[in-house]
Amino acid sequence: MIDFAMSKEQQMVRNEVAKLVKGVVVDTAHDMDEERHIPPAAIQKAWELGFSISMIPESYGGFGLKDSPVETALILEELACGDMAFALAVMLPSLFIHPIAEMGTEDQKEKYLPLYCGETYKPCTLAIQEPHVGSDPVDLETTAERQGKAYVLNGKKCFVPGAAKAGHMLVAAALDGENNLFIVSGDVPGMTVGAKEKNLGLYALDTFEVSFKDCAIPMENRLGGEDGCAYDQLIQKSRVAMAAIGTGVSRASLEFVKDYAKQRVQFGEPIVHRQSVAFMLAEMAYEVDAMRLMTWKAASRLEAGKDAARESYLAKLYTGEMAMKVTDYGVQVMGGHGYIRDYPVERYYRNGRGISILEGIATL
Amino acid sequence: MTRPSTRAKKEGLGKNLQTVIAIEELCWGDTGLLLSWPGQGLGNAAIDAVATEEQLERFGDKWAAMAITEPEAGSDTASITTTAELDGEEWVLNGEKIFVTAAERSEAVVVWATIDKEAGRGGIKSFVVEKGSPGFKLDHLEKKLGIRASDTGTFVLNNCRIPKDNILGSSEVKKSKTTAGFKGVMKTFDNTRPHVAAQGLGIARAALEFTKEKLEEVGAEFDYRKSPNNIKSREKDYYLMEANLEAARLLTWRAAWMADNGKRNSMEASMAKAKAGRAGTLLTQKCCDLLGPVGFSCRDLAEKWMRDAKIIDIFEGTGQIQHLIVARQFLGLSSKELK
């Protein structure tokens, strides 16, 4: 069945998020970026909508609703259209909660889910990316070694969102050449969280380098127990999540310059009356649609329980490329004004650069 | 191709969606072949859209080409100068029509002509001119960059006489600038633009599959798990092409799906054609690039696909016209505001 329409329920969810974004993000995104800080109250407000825990069984503190990657993609696009850093901060606990719920053992679910599925937002995170050229989420340099009743982690991670305040994090490491995830408590010896990173974009999001030196964790903390976990599935979800976010950032730039170009008068008429400007906007419009359709297609496969290796890969690749193109056009349409930080398009451009580079900082 | 299959029905595919999927498959081999397929021409689309019962009886089974373009009227279809005058029970047509697809193979041609130059668009009507009508001559066939299996020709209408009842739609001249009649004919294109986009998908996919096969023969590896930021340039090029093709396909399917579901799709149809036309052109160029000598030699088909793909960004509205349509609709601008 091929269907391009949103269901009533999906529209409702999207509208709910749009309302939240309008209420707590639109007017504050600029200040959050300048101050490199997101007010906890805004995050709490978003948390109360329950996106991260809706699919968690009630017995663990969630709502026990059906898991819907498509719905989550809609949520992420909408949040990121407001602000990408805000979107990532709000959805941060999903990075820990969802893999545990989907791939954890019964004991792991029972032990960790209730800690983070409460009424209050509590940071927990995921560490995948590594701070070197050629970092690849499926070709990890961080290792885990079995020593007696423990796994010993060694290696370095970067762009770990919320690491400083996270009670727990999942750490991706290679165990005998196989990719695995390990549950690591925030205060474990051998783990060092560095200073807050300074990055090209996402000023408002706290990200950190985290290093592991002979960091021993209990053997029962291997996600999925002795069998390990379906690591590639997490990568697929993370890629589609980034694609949804890329769509949102690009849409934000498009919507902003669409209005600007209609109002900005040069040579006696709005600049949008010129083909050179109008054609850029036309291209932005169909590329944002294409990004969304690529995202939905991959998310739909995941929702149907199918493998989405190809679709998630292409969706992230495409949205990564197009987020650059669209947000670049956004700056270009505004000329000098686009370069000035009074306007949001330079922020979209900086943040948009992250879509193709960042891995494992969002999930469905 | 126009009859829904049982399986397609079960999967909930409408007629337009089925058609674009089928066209992609048919054009995987050769889009020139599809254009030479009886009854698939624009002329038949126009007849299907506006013909009366009586006209359907006479022309419904005839292979009909469409003749719009003139030497001085390309994308600006409203400026055509071919004239039609009523003389008793017959229309008398005079003018020259170029770039007519299936000019030689077709049995009839839907000719656009004006019955009142002063009326602008309001005076433009379409007429079914059957082969063999007096004064109707196929002047010559063009030699083209690509789609060479398809015949493209020029017609000269020199006091060409056709029955009065061969006019499609009403012969009334509407005074307003944007008439329902002209819009009606233009609407034909809303439905056919996704079909043209789908032709582009077929050509591009053929080129891409061939390129992948050849690259794998010389050791390229494709693995959808590994980060696209650490791979060889040729592999990255391939993935980007595959992603662009998929994006163009989804835009095309969406436009067709909208038509099937009774949604106005003029903007989305142009988005699909703009994207597919451009993506197909760039992608087939890149395939030749990656293939090196194999991409330049006529021994293989890559060079042909590159030549064929170019037409998708040209006929039935150039890429620039598609951008104009998208921009006007997306931005809510009139044709006066955005020229």
Short mmCIF file of N, CA, C and O in Angstrom, two decimals, chain A residues 196-257:
data_model
loop_
_atom_site.label_atom_id
_atom_site.label_comp_id
_atom_site.label_asym_id
_atom_site.label_seq_id
_atom_site.Cartn_x
_atom_site.Cartn_y
_atom_site.Cartn_z
N LYS A 196 32.52 20.98 28.31
CA LYS A 196 31.52 21.11 27.27
C LYS A 196 32.20 21.47 25.95
O LYS A 196 33.01 22.38 25.89
N GLU A 197 31.86 20.73 24.89
CA GLU A 197 32.50 20.97 23.59
C GLU A 197 32.00 22.27 22.96
O GLU A 197 30.87 22.68 23.17
N LYS A 198 32.89 22.88 22.18
CA LYS A 198 32.47 24.01 21.36
C LYS A 198 32.41 23.50 19.93
O LYS A 198 33.39 23.01 19.39
N ASN A 199 31.24 23.62 19.35
CA ASN A 199 31.05 23.09 18.01
C ASN A 199 30.58 24.18 17.05
O ASN A 199 30.16 25.25 17.46
N LEU A 200 30.63 23.85 15.76
CA LEU A 200 30.16 24.76 14.70
C LEU A 200 28.72 25.18 14.93
O LEU A 200 28.35 26.34 14.76
N GLY A 201 27.90 24.20 15.31
CA GLY A 201 26.49 24.50 15.52
C GLY A 201 26.03 23.95 16.86
O GLY A 201 26.83 23.52 17.69
N LEU A 202 24.72 23.97 17.05
CA LEU A 202 24.11 23.41 18.27
C LEU A 202 24.70 24.01 19.54
O LEU A 202 24.97 23.30 20.51
N TYR A 203 24.93 25.32 19.54
CA TYR A 203 25.50 25.98 20.71
C TYR A 203 24.72 25.67 21.99
O TYR A 203 25.29 25.56 23.07
N ALA A 204 23.40 25.58 21.86
CA ALA A 204 22.59 25.43 23.07
C ALA A 204 22.62 24.02 23.65
O ALA A 204 22.21 23.80 24.78
N LEU A 205 23.08 23.08 22.85
CA LEU A 205 23.10 21.69 23.32
C LEU A 205 24.42 21.39 24.02
O LEU A 205 25.49 21.69 23.49
N ASP A 206 24.33 20.79 25.20
CA ASP A 206 25.55 20.39 25.91
C ASP A 206 26.06 19.07 25.35
O ASP A 206 25.38 18.05 25.47
N THR A 207 27.23 19.10 24.72
CA THR A 207 27.82 17.84 24.26
C THR A 207 29.23 17.73 24.83
O THR A 207 29.88 18.74 25.10
N PHE A 208 29.70 16.50 24.99
CA PHE A 208 30.96 16.28 25.70
C PHE A 208 31.80 15.19 25.06
O PHE A 208 31.28 14.27 24.44
N GLU A 209 33.10 15.32 25.28
CA GLU A 209 33.98 14.21 24.99
C GLU A 209 33.98 13.33 26.24
O GLU A 209 34.02 13.85 27.36
N VAL A 210 33.91 12.03 26.05
CA VAL A 210 33.91 11.11 27.19
C VAL A 210 34.98 10.07 26.92
O VAL A 210 34.99 9.45 25.85
N SER A 211 35.90 9.89 27.90
CA SER A 211 36.92 8.87 27.64
C SER A 211 36.87 7.75 28.68
O SER A 211 36.45 7.95 29.82
N PHE A 212 37.27 6.59 28.23
CA PHE A 212 37.24 5.39 29.08
C PHE A 212 38.64 4.83 29.15
O PHE A 212 39.27 4.55 28.13
N LYS A 213 39.12 4.69 30.40
CA LYS A 213 40.44 4.09 30.57
C LYS A 213 40.32 2.96 31.58
O LYS A 213 40.03 3.20 32.74
N ASP A 214 40.48 1.76 31.04
CA ASP A 214 40.31 0.56 31.88
C ASP A 214 39.08 0.68 32.76
O ASP A 214 39.13 0.46 33.98
N CYS A 215 38.02 1.06 32.15
CA CYS A 215 36.77 1.30 32.88
C CYS A 215 35.99 -0.01 32.97
O CYS A 215 35.48 -0.53 31.97
N ALA A 216 35.92 -0.57 34.15
CA ALA A 216 35.29 -1.88 34.33
C ALA A 216 33.83 -1.73 34.71
O ALA A 216 33.48 -0.99 35.62
N ILE A 217 32.98 -2.43 33.97
CA ILE A 217 31.55 -2.40 34.31
C ILE A 217 31.07 -3.84 34.50
O ILE A 217 31.63 -4.76 33.93
N PRO A 218 30.05 -4.03 35.33
CA PRO A 218 29.58 -5.39 35.61
C PRO A 218 29.13 -6.10 34.33
O PRO A 218 28.60 -5.47 33.42
N MET A 219 29.36 -7.42 34.28
CA MET A 219 29.06 -8.15 33.04
C MET A 219 27.59 -8.12 32.69
O MET A 219 27.22 -8.24 31.52
N GLU A 220 26.72 -7.94 33.69
CA GLU A 220 25.29 -7.91 33.36
C GLU A 220 24.87 -6.60 32.68
O GLU A 220 23.72 -6.43 32.32
N ASN A 221 25.81 -5.69 32.50
CA ASN A 221 25.49 -4.42 31.86
C ASN A 221 25.67 -4.43 30.34
O ASN A 221 25.56 -3.40 29.69
N ARG A 222 25.95 -5.59 29.79
CA ARG A 222 26.00 -5.68 28.32
C ARG A 222 24.55 -5.71 27.83
O ARG A 222 23.76 -6.58 28.24
N LEU A 223 24.19 -4.77 26.95
CA LEU A 223 22.80 -4.68 26.52
C LEU A 223 22.38 -5.95 25.80
O LEU A 223 23.06 -6.41 24.87
N GLY A 224 21.26 -6.51 26.26
CA GLY A 224 20.77 -7.76 25.67
C GLY A 224 21.39 -8.99 26.30
O GLY A 224 21.11 -10.10 25.86
N GLY A 225 22.24 -8.79 27.30
CA GLY A 225 22.85 -9.92 27.99
C GLY A 225 23.91 -10.60 27.15
O GLY A 225 24.55 -9.96 26.31
N GLU A 226 24.06 -11.92 27.36
CA GLU A 226 25.14 -12.67 26.71
C GLU A 226 25.01 -12.70 25.19
O GLU A 226 25.98 -12.90 24.47
N ASP A 227 23.78 -12.47 24.67
CA ASP A 227 23.58 -12.52 23.23
C ASP A 227 23.91 -11.18 22.54
O ASP A 227 23.93 -11.09 21.32
N GLY A 228 24.13 -10.17 23.34
CA GLY A 228 24.37 -8.86 22.74
C GLY A 228 23.08 -8.27 22.19
O GLY A 228 21.98 -8.73 22.52
N CYS A 229 23.21 -7.24 21.34
CA CYS A 229 22.01 -6.55 20.86
C CYS A 229 22.05 -6.37 19.35
O CYS A 229 23.08 -6.57 18.72
N ALA A 230 20.90 -5.99 18.81
CA ALA A 230 20.81 -5.71 17.36
C ALA A 230 21.30 -4.28 17.13
O ALA A 230 20.51 -3.36 16.93
N TYR A 231 22.62 -4.13 17.17
CA TYR A 231 23.23 -2.80 17.10
C TYR A 231 22.85 -2.06 15.81
O TYR A 231 22.57 -0.86 15.83
N ASP A 232 22.84 -2.78 14.70
CA ASP A 232 22.55 -2.12 13.42
C ASP A 232 21.16 -1.50 13.39
O ASP A 232 20.92 -0.53 12.69
N GLN A 233 20.25 -2.10 14.14
CA GLN A 233 18.89 -1.55 14.18
C GLN A 233 18.89 -0.16 14.82
O GLN A 233 18.18 0.74 14.39
N LEU A 234 19.72 -0.01 15.84
CA LEU A 234 19.84 1.31 16.48
C LEU A 234 20.42 2.32 15.50
O LEU A 234 19.97 3.46 15.43
N ILE A 235 21.41 1.89 14.73
CA ILE A 235 22.02 2.79 13.74
C ILE A 235 20.97 3.21 12.70
O ILE A 235 20.89 4.37 12.30
N GLN A 236 20.15 2.25 12.28
CA GLN A 236 19.10 2.58 11.31
C GLN A 236 18.15 3.62 11.88
O GLN A 236 17.80 4.60 11.23
N LYS A 237 17.72 3.41 13.11
CA LYS A 237 16.78 4.35 13.73
C LYS A 237 17.42 5.70 13.91
O LYS A 237 16.77 6.75 13.73
N SER A 238 18.68 5.70 14.30
CA SER A 238 19.38 6.96 14.51
C SER A 238 19.51 7.73 13.21
O SER A 238 19.38 8.95 13.16
N ARG A 239 19.74 7.00 12.12
CA ARG A 239 19.87 7.66 10.81
C ARG A 239 18.55 8.29 10.38
O ARG A 239 18.52 9.41 9.87
N VAL A 240 17.47 7.57 10.57
CA VAL A 240 16.17 8.12 10.17
C VAL A 240 15.82 9.32 11.05
O VAL A 240 15.26 10.32 10.58
N ALA A 241 16.17 9.23 12.33
CA ALA A 241 15.90 10.36 13.24
C ALA A 241 16.65 11.61 12.76
O ALA A 241 16.09 12.71 12.73
N MET A 242 17.90 11.43 12.35
CA MET A 242 18.67 12.58 11.86
C MET A 242 18.06 13.12 10.56
O MET A 242 18.07 14.32 10.30
N ALA A 243 17.55 12.21 9.74
CA ALA A 243 16.92 12.64 8.49
C ALA A 243 15.70 13.50 8.79
O ALA A 243 15.47 14.53 8.15
N ALA A 244 14.93 13.09 9.79
CA ALA A 244 13.74 13.87 10.17
C ALA A 244 14.16 15.25 10.69
O ALA A 244 13.54 16.26 10.37
N ILE A 245 15.23 15.26 11.47
CA ILE A 245 15.72 16.53 12.02
C ILE A 245 16.25 17.42 10.90
O ILE A 245 15.99 18.62 10.87
N GLY A 246 16.95 16.82 9.95
CA GLY A 246 17.46 17.57 8.80
C GLY A 246 16.32 18.20 8.01
O GLY A 246 16.43 19.34 7.53
N THR A 247 15.23 17.46 7.88
CA THR A 247 14.06 18.00 7.19
C THR A 247 13.53 19.22 7.95
O THR A 247 13.18 20.24 7.34
N GLY A 248 13.48 19.09 9.26
CA GLY A 248 12.95 20.18 10.09
C GLY A 248 13.80 21.45 10.01
O GLY A 248 13.27 22.55 9.84
N VAL A 249 15.12 21.29 10.11
CA VAL A 249 16.01 22.46 10.05
C VAL A 249 15.87 23.15 8.70
O VAL A 249 15.79 24.38 8.60
N SER A 250 15.82 22.34 7.64
CA SER A 250 15.73 22.90 6.30
C SER A 250 14.39 23.63 6.10
O SER A 250 14.33 24.68 5.49
N ARG A 251 13.35 23.02 6.63
CA ARG A 251 12.03 23.66 6.51
C ARG A 251 12.01 25.01 7.23
O ARG A 251 11.42 25.97 6.77
N ALA A 252 12.69 25.06 8.38
CA ALA A 252 12.74 26.31 9.14
C ALA A 252 13.36 27.41 8.29
O ALA A 252 12.86 28.54 8.23
N SER A 253 14.45 27.08 7.61
CA SER A 253 15.13 28.07 6.77
C SER A 253 14.22 28.48 5.61
O SER A 253 14.09 29.67 5.31
N LEU A 254 13.60 27.51 4.99
CA LEU A 254 12.69 27.79 3.87
C LEU A 254 11.55 28.72 4.30
O LEU A 254 11.27 29.71 3.63
N GLU A 255 10.92 28.39 5.42
CA GLU A 255 9.77 29.19 5.85
C GLU A 255 10.19 30.62 6.19
O GLU A 255 9.49 31.58 5.89
N PHE A 256 11.38 30.74 6.79
CA PHE A 256 11.82 32.09 7.16
C PHE A 256 12.09 32.95 5.93
O PHE A 256 11.63 34.08 5.81
N VAL A 257 12.84 32.39 4.98
CA VAL A 257 13.21 33.23 3.82
C VAL A 257 12.07 33.41 2.83
O VAL A 257 12.05 34.37 2.07
#
